[in-house]
Amino acid sequence: MSSPFYGNWRHVFKLDPDRPIDDDRLAAVCLSGTDAILVGGSSGVTFDNTVELLSRIRRFETPCALELSSAECGVPGFDGYFIPMVLNTEQGGWIAGRQAEALRDYGRLLPWEQVAGEAYIVLNPDSTVARLTEAKTDLTADEIAAYSQVADRLWRAPVLYLEYSGTFGDMAAVRRVRSELTQARLFYGGGIRTAEQARQAALSAHTVVVGNVVYDDLEAALSTVEAVINSAKEQDHVF
Ligand code: 1GP
């Protein structure tokens, strides 16, 4: 079987269609050497602002994928699509209900060979996504590991996403999750604002997602690319 579209990603910038980004900043992000741009957001994402952002990213060759958290925003033309599911919520709609509705209405339109389920564990109680999905974020390391096994071993989800959006997470917990995975690729995102944090995240997860800092400190954001790529090279050398 060939590698999935995200199979080699080590560093990813996540851009929110609902947040303005000027052409210079977008060019710097796309030309930074990152492996891909992930388009997604927790609120205010529409078909129109997603189309607009995609068309601007397409001036560059950087691969670009969409997190499809609402069916109406299913814009064609991305290199890949992730369908998020939140594991640690008691609101079943975020686990499978919304996804089932979307597939009922739009499933026939999806380019399935470029679609991957993305199992989220949401861990920052103050993030928009945690509030929106009513995620149970006060998990122990054992509980995080157990939810990860639900995704990896029971559901065989291709991507497990530890989401600390807005705050830098517990790298020991992230490393433990990675060490216990049998097949899923581990995405880490949340609070990366320096090259050193990016390096630590790259030592802990397979793929490092950098979001907010793009909008408030471009230089710092760009420094995370080299930090992750170098860390990945070191690990490839050691292992
Ligand atoms: C958000 O995981 C990403 O979904 C990145 O988090 O915005 O905190 O970098 P930050």
mmCIF file of C-alpha atoms and ligand atoms in Angstrom:
data_model
loop_
_atom_site.group_PDB
_atom_site.id
_atom_site.type_symbol
_atom_site.label_atom_id
_atom_site.label_comp_id
_atom_site.label_asym_id
_atom_site.label_seq_id
_atom_site.Cartn_x
_atom_site.Cartn_y
_atom_site.Cartn_z
ATOM 1 C CA MET A 1 0.000 0.000 0.000
ATOM 2 C CA SER A 2 1.364 3.437 -0.855
ATOM 3 C CA SER A 3 2.060 5.999 1.868
ATOM 4 C CA PRO A 4 -0.915 8.203 2.789
ATOM 5 C CA PHE A 5 -0.821 11.851 1.749
ATOM 6 C CA TYR A 6 0.320 12.878 5.254
ATOM 7 C CA GLY A 7 2.716 9.945 5.744
ATOM 8 C CA ASN A 8 5.935 11.988 5.582
ATOM 9 C CA TRP A 9 4.784 15.131 7.323
ATOM 10 C CA ARG A 10 6.990 16.184 10.227
ATOM 11 C CA HIS A 11 6.085 19.867 10.383
ATOM 12 C CA VAL A 12 2.776 21.458 9.485
ATOM 13 C CA PHE A 13 1.432 24.980 9.716
ATOM 14 C CA LYS A 14 -2.266 25.182 10.521
ATOM 15 C CA LEU A 15 -4.072 28.173 9.051
ATOM 16 C CA ASP A 16 -7.549 29.284 10.027
ATOM 17 C CA PRO A 17 -9.761 30.507 7.164
ATOM 18 C CA ASP A 18 -11.475 32.821 9.648
ATOM 19 C CA ARG A 19 -8.257 34.713 10.499
ATOM 20 C CA PRO A 20 -6.817 37.291 8.124
ATOM 21 C CA ILE A 21 -3.304 36.704 6.850
ATOM 22 C CA ASP A 22 -1.613 39.070 4.421
ATOM 23 C CA ASP A 23 0.146 37.954 1.241
ATOM 24 C CA ASP A 24 3.684 38.425 2.560
ATOM 25 C CA ARG A 25 3.041 36.392 5.664
ATOM 26 C CA LEU A 26 1.273 33.676 3.695
ATOM 27 C CA ALA A 27 4.160 33.507 1.228
ATOM 28 C CA ALA A 28 6.682 33.207 4.071
ATOM 29 C CA VAL A 29 4.705 30.367 5.617
ATOM 30 C CA CYS A 30 4.258 28.500 2.321
ATOM 31 C CA LEU A 31 7.927 28.912 1.345
ATOM 32 C CA SER A 32 9.252 28.077 4.819
ATOM 33 C CA GLY A 33 10.123 24.468 4.074
ATOM 34 C CA THR A 34 7.175 23.142 6.059
ATOM 35 C CA ASP A 35 5.798 19.823 4.837
ATOM 36 C CA ALA A 36 2.228 21.015 4.459
ATOM 37 C CA ILE A 37 -0.430 23.560 5.250
ATOM 38 C CA LEU A 38 -3.414 22.289 7.179
ATOM 39 C CA VAL A 39 -6.513 24.424 6.840
ATOM 40 C CA GLY A 40 -8.976 24.340 9.698
ATOM 41 C CA GLY A 41 -10.492 26.170 12.609
ATOM 42 C CA SER A 42 -12.936 25.732 15.437
ATOM 43 C CA SER A 43 -15.308 28.563 14.575
ATOM 44 C CA GLY A 44 -16.220 30.888 11.735
ATOM 45 C CA VAL A 45 -15.061 28.522 8.968
ATOM 46 C CA THR A 46 -17.248 28.812 5.864
ATOM 47 C CA PHE A 47 -17.166 27.482 2.307
ATOM 48 C CA ASP A 48 -16.261 30.939 1.023
ATOM 49 C CA ASN A 49 -13.389 31.717 3.382
ATOM 50 C CA THR A 50 -12.019 28.187 2.849
ATOM 51 C CA VAL A 51 -12.086 28.598 -0.954
ATOM 52 C CA GLU A 52 -10.397 31.946 -0.640
ATOM 53 C CA LEU A 53 -7.583 30.651 1.538
ATOM 54 C CA LEU A 54 -7.068 27.566 -0.639
ATOM 55 C CA SER A 55 -6.804 29.657 -3.791
ATOM 56 C CA ARG A 56 -4.142 31.841 -2.172
ATOM 57 C CA ILE A 57 -2.165 28.849 -0.884
ATOM 58 C CA ARG A 58 -2.301 27.328 -4.373
ATOM 59 C CA ARG A 59 0.037 30.031 -5.667
ATOM 60 C CA PHE A 60 2.685 27.894 -3.997
ATOM 61 C CA GLU A 61 3.594 24.243 -4.340
ATOM 62 C CA THR A 62 3.198 23.391 -0.657
ATOM 63 C CA PRO A 63 0.840 20.446 -0.087
ATOM 64 C CA CYS A 64 -2.405 21.525 1.484
ATOM 65 C CA ALA A 65 -5.059 19.562 3.368
ATOM 66 C CA LEU A 66 -8.400 20.471 4.893
ATOM 67 C CA GLU A 67 -9.777 19.503 8.266
ATOM 68 C CA LEU A 68 -13.389 18.993 7.388
ATOM 69 C CA SER A 69 -15.180 19.754 10.615
ATOM 70 C CA SER A 70 -18.394 20.798 8.974
ATOM 71 C CA ALA A 71 -19.855 19.290 5.833
ATOM 72 C CA GLU A 72 -20.843 22.638 4.297
ATOM 73 C CA CYS A 73 -17.158 23.595 4.112
ATOM 74 C CA GLY A 74 -16.231 20.655 1.882
ATOM 75 C CA VAL A 75 -14.239 22.595 -0.684
ATOM 76 C CA PRO A 76 -12.825 20.463 -3.524
ATOM 77 C CA GLY A 77 -9.213 20.775 -4.646
ATOM 78 C CA PHE A 78 -7.210 20.027 -1.508
ATOM 79 C CA ASP A 79 -4.492 17.363 -1.579
ATOM 80 C CA GLY A 80 -6.139 15.579 1.319
ATOM 81 C CA TYR A 81 -9.002 15.728 3.804
ATOM 82 C CA PHE A 82 -9.101 14.896 7.490
ATOM 83 C CA ILE A 83 -12.379 14.107 9.199
ATOM 84 C CA PRO A 84 -11.985 14.955 12.904
ATOM 85 C CA MET A 85 -13.649 12.975 15.685
ATOM 86 C CA VAL A 86 -13.272 13.960 19.344
ATOM 87 C CA LEU A 87 -12.745 10.995 21.647
ATOM 88 C CA ASN A 88 -12.883 12.590 25.079
ATOM 89 C CA THR A 89 -16.354 14.098 24.995
ATOM 90 C CA GLU A 90 -19.642 12.766 26.225
ATOM 91 C CA GLN A 91 -21.394 14.657 23.427
ATOM 92 C CA GLY A 92 -21.802 11.803 20.981
ATOM 93 C CA GLY A 93 -22.392 14.150 18.085
ATOM 94 C CA TRP A 94 -18.685 15.015 18.104
ATOM 95 C CA ILE A 95 -17.657 11.372 18.159
ATOM 96 C CA ALA A 96 -19.668 10.059 15.218
ATOM 97 C CA GLY A 97 -23.046 11.830 14.894
ATOM 98 C CA ARG A 98 -21.983 14.846 12.879
ATOM 99 C CA GLN A 99 -19.671 12.732 10.748
ATOM 100 C CA ALA A 100 -22.498 10.290 9.961
ATOM 101 C CA GLU A 101 -24.809 13.136 8.966
ATOM 102 C CA ALA A 102 -22.118 14.624 6.733
ATOM 103 C CA LEU A 103 -21.451 11.279 5.063
ATOM 104 C CA ARG A 104 -25.159 10.686 4.544
ATOM 105 C CA ASP A 105 -25.424 13.970 2.652
ATOM 106 C CA TYR A 106 -22.002 14.321 1.021
ATOM 107 C CA GLY A 107 -20.189 10.979 1.329
ATOM 108 C CA ARG A 108 -20.599 10.169 -2.362
ATOM 109 C CA LEU A 109 -18.601 13.305 -3.228
ATOM 110 C CA LEU A 110 -15.563 12.511 -1.106
ATOM 111 C CA PRO A 111 -12.313 11.466 -2.806
ATOM 112 C CA TRP A 112 -11.942 8.549 -0.377
ATOM 113 C CA GLU A 113 -8.353 7.693 -1.274
ATOM 114 C CA GLN A 114 -7.393 11.153 0.027
ATOM 115 C CA VAL A 115 -9.508 11.045 3.186
ATOM 116 C CA ALA A 116 -8.284 10.131 6.670
ATOM 117 C CA GLY A 117 -10.102 9.957 9.990
ATOM 118 C CA GLU A 118 -8.450 12.040 12.674
ATOM 119 C CA ALA A 119 -9.085 10.977 16.280
ATOM 120 C CA TYR A 120 -8.689 13.977 18.580
ATOM 121 C CA ILE A 121 -7.956 14.020 22.274
ATOM 122 C CA VAL A 122 -8.602 17.609 23.356
ATOM 123 C CA LEU A 123 -6.560 18.598 26.397
ATOM 124 C CA ASN A 124 -6.659 22.376 26.977
ATOM 125 C CA PRO A 125 -9.894 23.284 28.805
ATOM 126 C CA ASP A 126 -9.556 26.934 27.781
ATOM 127 C CA SER A 127 -9.447 26.275 24.040
ATOM 128 C CA THR A 128 -12.366 26.997 21.734
ATOM 129 C CA VAL A 129 -12.448 23.388 20.602
ATOM 130 C CA ALA A 130 -12.672 22.120 24.192
ATOM 131 C CA ARG A 131 -15.558 24.450 24.991
ATOM 132 C CA LEU A 132 -17.331 23.694 21.736
ATOM 133 C CA THR A 133 -17.131 19.934 22.095
ATOM 134 C CA GLU A 134 -17.459 19.895 25.897
ATOM 135 C CA ALA A 135 -14.309 17.818 26.047
ATOM 136 C CA LYS A 136 -13.361 16.186 29.330
ATOM 137 C CA THR A 137 -9.851 17.595 29.474
ATOM 138 C CA ASP A 138 -8.746 16.753 33.027
ATOM 139 C CA LEU A 139 -7.321 13.389 32.037
ATOM 140 C CA THR A 140 -4.502 11.577 33.806
ATOM 141 C CA ALA A 141 -1.590 10.228 31.769
ATOM 142 C CA ASP A 142 -3.149 6.759 32.106
ATOM 143 C CA GLU A 143 -6.453 8.044 30.740
ATOM 144 C CA ILE A 144 -4.769 9.812 27.823
ATOM 145 C CA ALA A 145 -2.956 6.568 27.047
ATOM 146 C CA ALA A 146 -6.245 4.636 27.267
ATOM 147 C CA TYR A 147 -8.076 7.008 24.906
ATOM 148 C CA SER A 148 -5.128 6.717 22.545
ATOM 149 C CA GLN A 149 -5.515 2.954 22.536
ATOM 150 C CA VAL A 150 -9.190 3.335 21.694
ATOM 151 C CA ALA A 151 -8.140 5.288 18.600
ATOM 152 C CA ASP A 152 -5.128 3.201 17.654
ATOM 153 C CA ARG A 153 -6.090 -0.344 18.601
ATOM 154 C CA LEU A 154 -9.892 -0.423 18.643
ATOM 155 C CA TRP A 155 -10.769 1.985 15.857
ATOM 156 C CA ARG A 156 -7.488 1.718 13.984
ATOM 157 C CA ALA A 157 -7.745 5.431 13.245
ATOM 158 C CA PRO A 158 -4.927 6.467 10.902
ATOM 159 C CA VAL A 159 -4.208 9.706 12.757
ATOM 160 C CA LEU A 160 -4.312 10.417 16.479
ATOM 161 C CA TYR A 161 -4.172 14.118 17.324
ATOM 162 C CA LEU A 162 -3.176 15.290 20.802
ATOM 163 C CA GLU A 163 -4.666 18.767 20.814
ATOM 164 C CA TYR A 164 -3.414 21.254 23.400
ATOM 165 C CA SER A 165 -4.414 24.227 21.246
ATOM 166 C CA GLY A 166 -3.243 27.462 22.906
ATOM 167 C CA THR A 167 -1.014 25.878 25.545
ATOM 168 C CA PHE A 168 2.159 23.799 25.409
ATOM 169 C CA GLY A 169 1.368 20.240 26.407
ATOM 170 C CA ASP A 170 2.801 17.524 28.582
ATOM 171 C CA MET A 171 5.585 16.080 26.440
ATOM 172 C CA ALA A 172 6.023 13.066 28.728
ATOM 173 C CA ALA A 173 2.388 12.134 28.096
ATOM 174 C CA VAL A 174 2.853 12.666 24.359
ATOM 175 C CA ARG A 175 5.969 10.470 24.282
ATOM 176 C CA ARG A 176 4.200 7.750 26.216
ATOM 177 C CA VAL A 177 1.330 7.767 23.724
ATOM 178 C CA ARG A 178 3.736 7.518 20.813
ATOM 179 C CA SER A 179 5.638 4.648 22.385
ATOM 180 C CA GLU A 180 2.423 2.638 22.730
ATOM 181 C CA LEU A 181 0.996 3.218 19.251
ATOM 182 C CA THR A 182 0.738 0.243 16.934
ATOM 183 C CA GLN A 183 -0.267 1.899 13.671
ATOM 184 C CA ALA A 184 -1.624 5.450 14.019
ATOM 185 C CA ARG A 185 0.437 8.498 13.158
ATOM 186 C CA LEU A 186 0.657 10.894 16.095
ATOM 187 C CA PHE A 187 -0.006 14.588 15.491
ATOM 188 C CA TYR A 188 0.814 17.021 18.276
ATOM 189 C CA GLY A 189 -0.493 20.594 18.298
ATOM 190 C CA GLY A 190 -0.641 23.304 20.893
ATOM 191 C CA GLY A 191 1.220 26.314 22.200
ATOM 192 C CA ILE A 192 4.412 25.997 20.166
ATOM 193 C CA ARG A 193 5.964 29.458 20.213
ATOM 194 C CA THR A 194 9.710 28.742 20.070
ATOM 195 C CA ALA A 195 12.162 26.560 18.180
ATOM 196 C CA GLU A 196 12.948 24.697 21.405
ATOM 197 C CA GLN A 197 9.307 23.804 21.999
ATOM 198 C CA ALA A 198 9.059 22.660 18.394
ATOM 199 C CA ARG A 199 12.137 20.489 18.886
ATOM 200 C CA GLN A 200 10.656 18.904 22.005
ATOM 201 C CA ALA A 201 7.376 18.240 20.233
ATOM 202 C CA ALA A 202 9.233 16.680 17.301
ATOM 203 C CA LEU A 203 11.011 14.336 19.703
ATOM 204 C CA SER A 204 7.636 13.333 21.141
ATOM 205 C CA ALA A 205 5.196 13.080 18.206
ATOM 206 C CA HIS A 206 5.428 12.076 14.545
ATOM 207 C CA THR A 207 3.963 15.307 13.179
ATOM 208 C CA VAL A 208 4.143 18.746 14.795
ATOM 209 C CA VAL A 209 1.372 21.270 14.108
ATOM 210 C CA VAL A 210 2.068 24.985 14.583
ATOM 211 C CA GLY A 211 -0.877 27.378 14.554
ATOM 212 C CA ASN A 212 -1.393 30.601 16.468
ATOM 213 C CA VAL A 213 2.185 31.819 16.478
ATOM 214 C CA VAL A 214 1.982 32.293 12.698
ATOM 215 C CA TYR A 215 -0.385 35.174 13.338
ATOM 216 C CA ASP A 216 1.431 36.840 16.237
ATOM 217 C CA ASP A 217 5.156 36.199 15.714
ATOM 218 C CA LEU A 218 6.104 35.190 12.191
ATOM 219 C CA GLU A 219 9.853 34.923 12.853
ATOM 220 C CA ALA A 220 9.263 32.575 15.771
ATOM 221 C CA ALA A 221 6.837 30.551 13.656
ATOM 222 C CA LEU A 222 9.385 30.174 10.855
ATOM 223 C CA SER A 223 12.065 29.056 13.315
ATOM 224 C CA THR A 224 9.970 26.014 14.227
ATOM 225 C CA VAL A 225 10.400 24.507 10.752
ATOM 226 C CA GLU A 226 14.144 24.014 10.950
ATOM 227 C CA ALA A 227 13.891 22.877 14.579
ATOM 228 C CA VAL A 228 11.479 20.104 13.644
ATOM 229 C CA ILE A 229 13.281 19.030 10.475
ATOM 230 C CA ASN A 230 16.646 18.884 12.292
ATOM 231 C CA SER A 231 15.152 16.932 15.163
ATOM 232 C CA ALA A 232 13.598 14.511 12.695
ATOM 233 C CA LYS A 233 16.963 14.055 10.966
ATOM 234 C CA GLU A 234 18.661 13.345 14.309
ATOM 235 C CA GLN A 235 16.065 10.728 15.164
ATOM 236 C CA ASP A 236 16.271 9.088 11.756
ATOM 237 C CA HIS A 237 20.021 8.907 12.265
ATOM 238 C CA VAL A 238 19.754 7.393 15.748
ATOM 239 C CA PHE A 239 16.986 4.905 14.993
HETATM 240 C C1 1GP B 1 -4.506 24.027 16.768
HETATM 241 O O1 1GP B 1 -3.086 22.200 17.294
HETATM 242 C C2 1GP B 1 -3.165 23.397 16.593
HETATM 243 O O2 1GP B 1 -5.498 23.161 16.304
HETATM 244 C C3 1GP B 1 -2.028 24.310 16.902
HETATM 245 O O3 1GP B 1 -2.138 24.872 18.186
HETATM 246 O O4 1GP B 1 -2.567 27.251 17.654
HETATM 247 O O5 1GP B 1 -1.688 26.579 19.908
HETATM 248 O O6 1GP B 1 -0.234 26.441 17.873
HETATM 249 P P1 1GP B 1 -1.624 26.382 18.418
#
